[in-house]
Short mmCIF file of C-alpha atoms and ligand atoms in Angstrom, two decimals:
data_model
loop_
_atom_site.label_atom_id
_atom_site.label_comp_id
_atom_site.label_asym_id
_atom_site.label_seq_id
_atom_site.Cartn_x
_atom_site.Cartn_y
_atom_site.Cartn_z
CA MET A 1 -52.44 33.63 14.17
CA ASN A 2 -50.62 30.37 14.31
CA THR A 3 -48.52 30.43 17.54
CA GLN A 4 -47.43 26.81 17.11
CA THR A 5 -43.56 26.16 17.13
CA PRO A 6 -42.80 24.23 13.95
CA SER A 7 -41.47 20.77 14.66
CA PRO A 8 -37.80 20.59 13.87
CA THR A 9 -36.51 18.61 10.86
CA ARG A 10 -35.04 15.41 12.19
CA ILE A 11 -31.67 14.50 10.92
CA VAL A 12 -30.10 11.17 12.17
CA ILE A 13 -26.44 10.40 11.51
CA LEU A 14 -25.34 6.80 11.83
CA GLY A 15 -21.68 6.12 12.80
CA ALA A 16 -19.20 8.54 14.39
CA GLY A 17 -16.03 7.57 12.54
CA TYR A 18 -14.20 9.94 10.16
CA ALA A 19 -17.25 10.25 8.00
CA GLY A 20 -20.16 10.50 10.50
CA MET A 21 -18.26 12.77 12.93
CA ASN A 22 -17.32 15.16 10.03
CA ALA A 23 -20.87 15.25 8.75
CA ALA A 24 -22.41 15.78 12.25
CA LEU A 25 -20.01 18.71 13.13
CA ARG A 26 -20.42 20.27 9.56
CA LEU A 27 -24.13 20.06 9.67
CA ALA A 28 -24.31 21.42 13.26
CA HIS A 29 -22.32 24.48 11.95
CA HIS A 30 -24.64 24.92 8.81
CA THR A 31 -27.76 24.53 10.54
CA ARG A 32 -27.11 26.64 13.67
CA GLY A 33 -30.24 28.71 14.51
CA LEU A 34 -32.38 26.59 12.14
CA PRO A 35 -35.19 24.34 13.45
CA VAL A 36 -33.19 21.19 12.99
CA ALA A 37 -32.64 18.27 15.45
CA LEU A 38 -29.29 16.50 14.80
CA THR A 39 -28.76 13.12 16.32
CA LEU A 40 -25.62 11.12 15.99
CA VAL A 41 -25.54 7.45 16.84
CA ASN A 42 -22.48 5.38 17.49
CA ALA A 43 -21.83 2.11 19.18
CA GLY A 44 -18.82 3.22 21.26
CA ASP A 45 -18.48 6.51 23.18
CA THR A 46 -15.25 7.39 21.69
CA PHE A 47 -14.05 8.57 18.33
CA VAL A 48 -11.72 5.91 17.12
CA GLU A 49 -8.98 6.88 14.75
CA ARG A 50 -9.12 3.76 12.61
CA VAL A 51 -6.04 4.58 10.61
CA ARG A 52 -4.06 3.92 13.81
CA LEU A 53 -5.41 0.49 14.80
CA HIS A 54 -2.34 -1.25 13.62
CA GLN A 55 -0.29 0.93 15.99
CA THR A 56 1.16 -0.46 19.09
CA GLY A 57 0.93 1.63 22.31
CA GLN A 58 -1.64 3.88 23.55
CA VAL A 59 -3.75 5.82 21.11
CA ARG A 60 -5.35 9.07 22.35
CA GLN A 61 -8.95 8.66 23.51
CA ARG A 62 -11.44 11.22 22.26
CA PRO A 63 -14.88 10.94 24.08
CA ILE A 64 -17.61 11.83 21.39
CA GLY A 65 -19.44 13.85 24.14
CA ASN A 66 -16.43 16.16 24.52
CA ILE A 67 -16.19 16.73 20.81
CA LEU A 68 -19.83 17.58 20.42
CA ARG A 69 -19.81 19.66 23.78
CA GLU A 70 -20.33 23.13 22.12
CA THR A 71 -22.76 21.92 19.35
CA ASN A 72 -26.52 21.14 19.14
CA VAL A 73 -25.94 17.56 18.23
CA ARG A 74 -27.50 14.93 20.51
CA PHE A 75 -25.33 11.76 20.93
CA VAL A 76 -26.95 8.39 21.29
CA GLN A 77 -24.53 5.75 22.23
CA ALA A 78 -26.23 2.59 20.81
CA ARG A 79 -25.79 -0.15 18.13
CA VAL A 80 -27.88 0.24 15.07
CA LEU A 81 -29.95 -2.95 14.47
CA SER A 82 -32.03 -2.08 11.44
CA ILE A 83 -33.29 0.65 9.19
CA THR A 84 -36.86 0.89 7.76
CA PRO A 85 -36.69 3.40 4.98
CA ASP A 86 -40.44 3.43 4.18
CA ALA A 87 -41.27 4.21 7.79
CA GLN A 88 -38.22 6.48 8.14
CA THR A 89 -37.10 4.84 11.30
CA VAL A 90 -33.91 3.31 12.71
CA THR A 91 -34.03 0.66 15.45
CA VAL A 92 -31.10 0.79 17.90
CA GLN A 93 -29.91 -1.25 20.98
CA ARG A 94 -29.30 1.02 23.77
CA GLN A 95 -27.95 -0.87 26.72
CA ASP A 96 -30.74 -3.44 27.60
CA GLU A 97 -33.42 -1.71 25.65
CA GLN A 98 -34.34 -1.29 22.00
CA GLU A 99 -35.35 2.04 20.85
CA THR A 100 -36.79 3.49 17.50
CA LEU A 101 -35.47 6.78 16.20
CA ALA A 102 -37.56 8.53 13.70
CA TYR A 103 -35.90 10.75 10.94
CA ASP A 104 -36.75 13.00 8.09
CA TYR A 105 -33.19 12.64 6.64
CA LEU A 106 -30.76 9.96 7.36
CA LEU A 107 -26.98 10.05 6.90
CA TYR A 108 -25.58 6.64 6.87
CA ALA A 109 -21.78 6.47 7.79
CA LEU A 110 -21.35 3.08 9.53
CA GLY A 111 -18.08 2.41 7.73
CA SER A 112 -16.76 -1.12 6.93
CA SER A 113 -15.31 -4.14 8.72
CA ALA A 114 -13.12 -7.04 7.91
CA ASP A 115 -14.59 -9.63 5.67
CA LYS A 116 -14.69 -12.61 8.03
CA THR A 117 -17.22 -14.82 5.98
CA SER A 118 -15.66 -15.27 2.56
CA ILE A 119 -12.84 -17.45 3.78
CA SER A 120 -13.63 -20.21 6.38
CA GLY A 121 -11.90 -19.88 9.73
CA VAL A 122 -11.03 -16.26 9.57
CA ARG A 123 -13.54 -15.37 12.25
CA GLU A 124 -12.55 -18.23 14.56
CA HIS A 125 -8.68 -18.09 14.25
CA THR A 126 -7.53 -14.67 13.08
CA LEU A 127 -7.66 -11.11 14.66
CA ALA A 128 -8.87 -8.40 12.21
CA VAL A 129 -6.62 -5.34 12.24
CA GLY A 130 -9.45 -2.94 11.10
CA ASP A 131 -11.98 -3.88 13.93
CA PRO A 132 -11.21 -2.12 17.17
CA ALA A 133 -11.93 -5.09 19.51
CA ASP A 134 -9.85 -7.47 17.46
CA ALA A 135 -7.06 -4.86 17.08
CA ALA A 136 -6.88 -4.56 20.91
CA ARG A 137 -6.81 -8.34 21.33
CA LEU A 138 -4.10 -8.56 18.76
CA HIS A 139 -1.80 -6.09 20.53
CA GLU A 140 -2.49 -7.82 23.78
CA ARG A 141 -1.46 -11.26 22.37
CA LEU A 142 1.68 -9.85 20.65
CA ALA A 143 2.84 -8.26 23.92
CA HIS A 144 2.70 -11.82 25.65
CA LEU A 145 4.24 -13.90 22.71
CA PRO A 146 7.51 -15.45 23.61
CA SER A 147 10.63 -14.63 21.78
CA GLY A 148 10.64 -16.41 18.30
CA GLY A 149 6.88 -16.58 18.23
CA GLN A 150 5.44 -16.57 14.56
CA VAL A 151 3.34 -13.92 13.50
CA VAL A 152 1.49 -14.02 10.08
CA VAL A 153 -0.07 -10.90 8.55
CA VAL A 154 -2.43 -11.54 5.75
CA GLY A 155 -2.88 -8.93 3.23
CA GLY A 156 -0.48 -7.19 0.84
CA GLY A 157 -2.44 -3.96 0.67
CA LEU A 158 -1.71 -0.73 2.58
CA THR A 159 -3.17 -2.04 5.94
CA GLY A 160 -1.23 -5.30 5.82
CA ILE A 161 2.04 -3.47 4.97
CA GLU A 162 1.63 -1.04 7.77
CA THR A 163 0.72 -3.79 10.20
CA ALA A 164 3.65 -6.00 9.26
CA ALA A 165 6.18 -3.18 9.53
CA GLU A 166 4.68 -1.97 12.84
CA ILE A 167 4.94 -5.47 14.44
CA ALA A 168 8.39 -6.13 13.14
CA GLU A 169 9.77 -2.86 14.47
CA ALA A 170 7.80 -2.87 17.93
CA TYR A 171 8.71 -6.69 18.59
CA PRO A 172 12.09 -7.40 17.02
CA ALA A 173 12.19 -10.82 18.78
CA LEU A 174 9.19 -12.10 16.94
CA ARG A 175 9.24 -13.61 13.51
CA VAL A 176 6.86 -11.81 11.09
CA ARG A 177 5.60 -13.14 7.85
CA LEU A 178 3.35 -11.27 5.40
CA VAL A 179 1.16 -13.54 3.07
CA THR A 180 -0.58 -12.12 0.13
CA SER A 181 -2.67 -13.38 -2.77
CA GLY A 182 -0.93 -10.98 -5.21
CA VAL A 183 2.23 -8.88 -4.99
CA LEU A 184 3.26 -6.60 -1.97
CA GLY A 185 2.02 -3.12 -2.61
CA ALA A 186 0.29 -3.67 -5.99
CA THR A 187 -0.96 -0.22 -6.20
CA LEU A 188 2.51 1.34 -5.77
CA SER A 189 5.21 2.27 -8.21
CA ALA A 190 8.35 0.29 -8.82
CA SER A 191 10.46 2.60 -6.77
CA GLY A 192 7.72 2.43 -3.92
CA ARG A 193 7.73 -1.35 -4.05
CA ALA A 194 11.49 -1.44 -4.08
CA HIS A 195 11.63 0.70 -0.96
CA LEU A 196 9.03 -1.58 0.74
CA HIS A 197 11.17 -4.65 0.04
CA ALA A 198 14.30 -2.96 1.28
CA VAL A 199 12.38 -1.90 4.66
CA PHE A 200 10.94 -5.33 5.07
CA ALA A 201 14.29 -6.97 4.60
CA ARG A 202 15.87 -4.70 7.18
CA PHE A 203 13.12 -5.62 9.60
CA GLY A 204 13.45 -9.32 8.67
CA VAL A 205 9.88 -9.62 7.54
CA ALA A 206 9.50 -12.57 5.16
CA VAL A 207 7.17 -11.90 2.34
CA GLN A 208 5.29 -14.69 0.68
CA GLU A 209 3.48 -13.46 -2.56
CA HIS A 210 1.00 -15.14 -4.89
CA SER A 211 -0.36 -17.30 -1.90
CA PRO A 212 -4.21 -16.89 -1.68
CA VAL A 213 -5.59 -18.26 1.61
CA ALA A 214 -8.07 -21.10 0.99
CA ARG A 215 -8.91 -21.53 4.66
CA VAL A 216 -7.64 -20.87 8.11
CA GLU A 217 -7.23 -23.58 10.83
CA ALA A 218 -6.20 -23.31 14.40
CA GLY A 219 -2.48 -22.30 14.17
CA ALA A 220 -2.18 -22.43 10.34
CA LEU A 221 -3.27 -20.81 7.10
CA ILE A 222 -3.89 -23.18 4.25
CA SER A 223 -3.11 -21.70 0.80
CA THR A 224 -5.00 -22.63 -2.32
CA SER A 225 -2.00 -24.75 -3.34
CA GLY A 226 -2.54 -26.75 -0.05
CA GLU A 227 0.53 -25.29 1.77
CA SER A 228 0.25 -24.99 5.51
CA ILE A 229 1.70 -21.79 6.90
CA PRO A 230 1.91 -21.99 10.62
CA PHE A 231 1.43 -19.12 13.15
CA ASP A 232 1.12 -18.35 16.70
CA VAL A 233 -0.86 -15.13 15.99
CA CYS A 234 -2.50 -14.35 12.74
CA ALA A 235 -3.45 -10.54 12.03
CA TRP A 236 -6.09 -10.30 9.19
CA ALA A 237 -5.72 -7.38 6.84
CA GLY A 238 -7.65 -8.82 3.94
CA SER A 239 -10.47 -7.07 2.16
CA PHE A 240 -13.16 -5.02 3.91
CA ARG A 241 -16.75 -4.94 3.32
CA ALA A 242 -19.67 -2.67 4.41
CA LEU A 243 -22.24 -3.75 7.10
CA PRO A 244 -25.24 -5.71 5.81
CA LEU A 245 -27.74 -3.12 7.22
CA GLY A 246 -28.31 -1.35 3.88
CA ARG A 247 -28.93 -4.51 1.94
CA GLU A 248 -31.31 -5.81 4.79
CA ALA A 249 -33.23 -2.54 4.64
CA GLY A 250 -33.88 -3.10 0.90
CA LEU A 251 -31.49 -0.47 -0.30
CA PRO A 252 -29.59 -1.39 -3.53
CA VAL A 253 -25.97 -2.38 -2.70
CA ASN A 254 -22.99 -3.61 -4.56
CA ALA A 255 -21.14 -7.04 -3.85
CA ARG A 256 -19.41 -5.55 -0.92
CA ASP A 257 -22.75 -4.27 0.65
CA GLN A 258 -21.80 -0.74 -0.01
CA ILE A 259 -25.06 1.38 -0.56
CA LEU A 260 -25.37 2.61 -4.26
CA VAL A 261 -25.64 6.36 -4.27
CA ASP A 262 -26.27 8.96 -6.86
CA ALA A 263 -23.96 11.87 -7.83
CA ALA A 264 -25.34 13.83 -4.92
CA LEU A 265 -24.50 10.85 -2.47
CA ARG A 266 -28.19 9.88 -1.88
CA SER A 267 -29.33 6.19 -1.94
CA VAL A 268 -30.56 5.57 -5.55
CA ALA A 269 -33.72 4.20 -4.01
CA HIS A 270 -34.42 6.85 -1.24
CA ALA A 271 -33.43 10.29 -1.71
CA ASN A 272 -33.59 11.23 1.87
CA ILE A 273 -30.89 8.88 2.78
CA TYR A 274 -27.39 10.12 2.13
CA VAL A 275 -24.41 7.86 2.45
CA ALA A 276 -20.73 8.60 3.23
CA GLY A 277 -17.47 6.93 3.92
CA ASP A 278 -16.64 3.39 3.45
CA SER A 279 -20.32 2.49 3.09
CA ALA A 280 -20.86 4.43 -0.02
CA ALA A 281 -20.66 3.07 -3.65
CA LEU A 282 -20.81 5.76 -6.29
CA THR A 283 -22.73 5.13 -9.45
CA HIS A 284 -21.28 8.25 -11.33
CA ASP A 285 -17.70 9.05 -12.09
CA PRO A 286 -16.39 11.55 -9.63
CA GLY A 287 -13.04 11.91 -11.39
CA ALA A 288 -11.35 9.02 -9.58
CA PRO A 289 -12.18 5.51 -8.46
CA ILE A 290 -13.36 5.78 -4.81
CA ARG A 291 -11.48 3.25 -2.60
CA MET A 292 -12.43 2.65 1.04
CA ALA A 293 -10.13 5.09 2.75
CA CYS A 294 -9.98 7.97 5.16
CA ALA A 295 -8.84 10.00 2.29
CA THR A 296 -12.24 9.64 0.58
CA ALA A 297 -14.45 9.14 3.71
CA LEU A 298 -13.87 12.82 4.81
CA PRO A 299 -14.63 14.52 1.42
CA LEU A 300 -17.68 12.23 0.89
CA ALA A 301 -18.97 13.17 4.36
CA SER A 302 -18.40 16.89 3.93
CA HIS A 303 -20.03 16.72 0.51
CA ALA A 304 -23.17 14.80 1.82
CA ALA A 305 -23.46 17.28 4.67
CA ASP A 306 -23.33 20.16 2.30
CA ASN A 307 -25.99 18.72 -0.04
CA LEU A 308 -28.21 17.77 2.92
CA TYR A 309 -27.97 21.27 4.06
CA ALA A 310 -28.75 22.61 0.63
CA ARG A 311 -31.76 20.39 0.54
CA LEU A 312 -33.01 21.97 3.68
CA THR A 313 -32.54 25.45 2.40
CA GLY A 314 -33.59 25.18 -1.28
CA GLY A 315 -30.19 25.07 -2.60
CA GLU A 316 -28.91 22.81 -5.46
CA GLN A 317 -27.72 19.28 -5.10
CA ARG A 318 -24.16 19.19 -6.53
CA PRO A 319 -22.23 16.17 -7.83
CA PHE A 320 -19.44 14.82 -5.77
CA GLY A 321 -15.86 15.25 -7.30
CA PHE A 322 -12.53 13.99 -6.17
CA GLY A 323 -9.00 13.52 -6.98
CA TYR A 324 -6.08 11.97 -5.14
CA PHE A 325 -2.72 13.41 -4.32
CA PHE A 326 -0.69 10.85 -2.43
CA GLN A 327 -0.79 7.63 -0.59
CA CYS A 328 0.76 7.71 2.80
CA ILE A 329 2.25 4.45 4.33
CA SER A 330 3.91 4.16 7.62
CA LEU A 331 6.68 1.65 7.93
CA GLY A 332 7.02 1.52 11.69
CA ARG A 333 7.59 4.97 13.43
CA GLN A 334 10.87 6.00 11.91
CA ASP A 335 10.38 5.15 8.17
CA GLY A 336 7.48 5.52 5.76
CA LEU A 337 6.59 5.83 2.15
CA ILE A 338 4.69 8.74 0.47
CA GLN A 339 3.76 7.57 -2.95
CA PHE A 340 2.79 10.50 -5.18
CA VAL A 341 -0.19 9.56 -7.45
CA ARG A 342 -2.18 11.19 -10.29
CA PRO A 343 -5.66 12.40 -9.50
CA ASP A 344 -7.01 9.02 -10.62
CA ASP A 345 -4.83 7.36 -7.94
CA SER A 346 -2.31 5.73 -10.52
CA PRO A 347 1.23 5.99 -9.16
CA THR A 348 4.00 8.16 -10.43
CA GLU A 349 7.60 7.15 -9.87
CA ARG A 350 7.94 10.14 -7.37
CA ILE A 351 8.21 8.96 -3.68
CA LEU A 352 9.28 10.24 -0.30
CA THR A 353 10.78 7.83 2.02
CA GLY A 354 12.60 7.65 5.49
CA ARG A 355 12.03 9.87 8.44
CA ALA A 356 10.59 12.73 6.36
CA ALA A 357 7.87 10.36 5.05
CA ALA A 358 7.23 9.00 8.63
CA TRP A 359 6.74 12.71 9.67
CA VAL A 360 4.35 13.43 6.74
CA LYS A 361 2.38 10.35 7.54
CA GLU A 362 2.04 11.32 11.25
CA ALA A 363 1.00 14.95 10.19
CA VAL A 364 -1.66 13.37 7.80
CA CYS A 365 -3.17 11.26 10.59
CA ARG A 366 -3.46 14.25 12.84
CA TYR A 367 -4.93 16.32 10.07
CA ALA A 368 -7.55 13.65 9.31
CA ALA A 369 -8.51 13.53 13.03
CA ALA A 370 -8.77 17.31 13.13
CA MET A 371 -10.96 17.45 10.00
CA ALA A 372 -13.37 14.78 11.35
CA ALA A 373 -13.33 15.56 15.01
CA THR A 374 -13.05 19.26 15.69
CA PRO A 375 -15.81 21.79 14.85
CA PHE A 376 -13.16 24.08 13.15
CA GLY A 377 -11.74 21.45 10.92
CA ALA A 378 -15.07 19.77 9.95
CA ARG A 379 -16.55 23.14 8.79
CA ASN A 380 -13.45 24.19 6.99
CA HIS A 381 -12.50 20.81 5.26
CA ARG A 382 -11.54 21.12 1.66
CA TRP A 383 -10.36 18.35 -1.01
CA PRO A 384 -8.82 18.23 -4.21
CA LYS A 385 -11.30 18.32 -7.18
CA GLN A 386 -14.04 19.54 -4.96
CA HIS A 387 -16.92 20.83 -6.94
CA ARG A 388 -18.16 24.07 -5.81
CA ALA A 389 -19.95 23.00 -2.58
CA ALA A 390 -23.56 23.92 -1.93
CA GLN A 391 -22.49 25.02 1.47
CA HIS A 392 -24.40 28.18 2.22
CA GLY A 393 -27.58 27.54 0.26
CA ASP A 394 -29.44 30.73 -0.36
CA GLU A 395 -29.48 33.15 2.47
CA ASN A 396 -33.16 34.05 1.61
CA GLN A 397 -34.08 30.44 1.47
CA ARG A 398 -32.32 29.93 4.76
CA GLU A 399 -34.38 32.74 6.42
CA ALA A 400 -37.63 31.32 4.74
CA TYR A 401 -36.79 27.91 6.22
CA GLN A 402 -36.03 29.34 9.63
CA SER A 403 -39.34 31.03 9.99
CA SER A 404 -41.42 28.30 8.42
C1 FAD B 501 -5.07 -0.25 10.18
C2 FAD B 501 -5.73 0.69 9.09
C3 FAD B 501 -5.04 1.75 8.58
C4 FAD B 501 -5.60 2.56 7.76
N1 FAD B 501 -4.85 3.47 7.04
C5 FAD B 501 -5.27 4.36 6.24
C6 FAD B 501 -4.62 5.41 5.67
O1 FAD B 501 -3.46 5.48 5.98
N2 FAD B 501 -5.23 6.24 4.76
C7 FAD B 501 -6.53 6.14 4.50
O2 FAD B 501 -7.09 6.91 3.72
N3 FAD B 501 -7.32 5.16 4.96
C8 FAD B 501 -6.77 4.23 5.82
N4 FAD B 501 -7.50 3.27 6.40
C9 FAD B 501 -8.98 3.07 6.04
C10 FAD B 501 -9.71 4.01 6.92
O3 FAD B 501 -9.57 3.86 8.30
C11 FAD B 501 -11.23 3.83 6.75
O4 FAD B 501 -11.56 3.99 5.30
C12 FAD B 501 -12.10 4.92 7.28
O5 FAD B 501 -12.01 4.66 8.74
C13 FAD B 501 -13.55 4.93 6.89
O6 FAD B 501 -14.33 5.90 7.69
P1 FAD B 501 -15.80 5.79 7.94
O7 FAD B 501 -16.26 6.85 8.75
O8 FAD B 501 -16.63 5.42 6.69
O9 FAD B 501 -15.86 4.37 8.80
P2 FAD B 501 -15.19 4.11 10.23
O10 FAD B 501 -14.13 4.95 10.56
O11 FAD B 501 -15.03 2.57 10.39
O12 FAD B 501 -16.36 4.57 11.26
C14 FAD B 501 -17.65 3.85 11.38
C15 FAD B 501 -18.35 4.10 12.76
O13 FAD B 501 -19.51 3.46 12.76
C16 FAD B 501 -19.54 2.74 14.05
N5 FAD B 501 -20.43 1.52 13.77
C17 FAD B 501 -20.29 0.53 12.96
N6 FAD B 501 -21.30 -0.32 13.13
C18 FAD B 501 -22.18 0.26 13.99
C19 FAD B 501 -23.43 -0.13 14.45
N7 FAD B 501 -24.12 -1.25 14.00
N8 FAD B 501 -24.11 0.73 15.28
C20 FAD B 501 -23.59 1.88 15.75
N9 FAD B 501 -22.40 2.24 15.32
C21 FAD B 501 -21.63 1.48 14.38
C22 FAD B 501 -18.15 2.31 14.33
O14 FAD B 501 -17.91 2.14 15.64
C23 FAD B 501 -17.49 3.67 13.88
O15 FAD B 501 -17.41 4.54 14.90
C24 FAD B 501 -6.96 2.33 7.41
C25 FAD B 501 -7.68 1.31 7.90
C26 FAD B 501 -7.07 0.58 8.91
C27 FAD B 501 -7.97 -0.51 9.44
#
């Protein structure tokens, strides 16, 4: 009789943002009682609500250890340095030591960060709203700027809009200018854009459209037309890109270093690597274009976790499906814009504004944090156009796996 205990299946999840945290908690629920070892790796020891990084004031801290307390997930606080898919290992920097983690399945959810390399001077002279360390320095700098100080926000997308409005409301003595290569809120309806312009006029935010930035110098943006736009502080809310780790590991990626995945959300080159959140680039049509967003990161993560679990228990790999419902934009704390969209993300003329919109936006932020970082939320998370999820595998298969 074979009395040896089978070695558990090793699942390593990289990144504890919206995607990684949701996937870890969902997998912990699915695999309870099964011979599975779950490890979650993240650089910091708190769950960062990235959608609040533009906000001034204290954001609630959620230690990852506390979130995982009642689960079987092992937390490793470390920076991921590299992945070797053929050896099925990940190298991490843990304090002063490098460590190698071996996996049977990898779930890659390291998110994205500001693109600081495409335009010269961005890294040296601006602070990126999407990067937690930069965002903290930005708020510190703003708090100490003298009255009349010039703040320039670069980016006319949703992050730039939220940042400019937040700063203008919190620091009415500062001058705020938003500079964008296109138009303000290009993805919004005419009524949505009209509301934005009205709110910015009320806040005194100057909007400079059609001004692509060619380079950044100390204290000034230089536009492609040669115009110099001076600043005391520059908040960068330009485009995001994924980390280069997937590309460096030899995984096929797109121009923004997002890892190409199949319909089941597995790397097209390595079927034991699932990818979720901002790091994933879909190669099938899930029903809508997938932009980097919390709104897509959570569904991608839940779906990847469900498919990974199905893989363990002999269930079917299901294609990811998704549809949008609205875009939520905060305009300071007392105003907002809820832009209703079609499932493919194209805007309708229906909007909600004012305090009601601010309230909805806050509720959505809380909902997202609950779906990512509470066991109850993560296991019950649902989304529009969700294909029937392969959540429970086959109970007979589960038992077979359990006793294998
Ligand atoms: C200011 C702002 C406002 C936003 N507002 C909205 C909004 O209203 N609605 C919306 O849908 N989206 C919004 N977004 C976008 C949204 O925040 C992202 O799309 C979402 O966070 C992506 O989730 P993720 O889990 O893929 O990545 P992240 O949330 O970025 O998580 C990645 C995790 O990986 C960790 N990590 C990264 N590199 C390493 C490494 N080498 N080693 C170890 N750990 C690492 C990070 O520390 C982080 O914990 C906003 C973004 C910003 C910046």
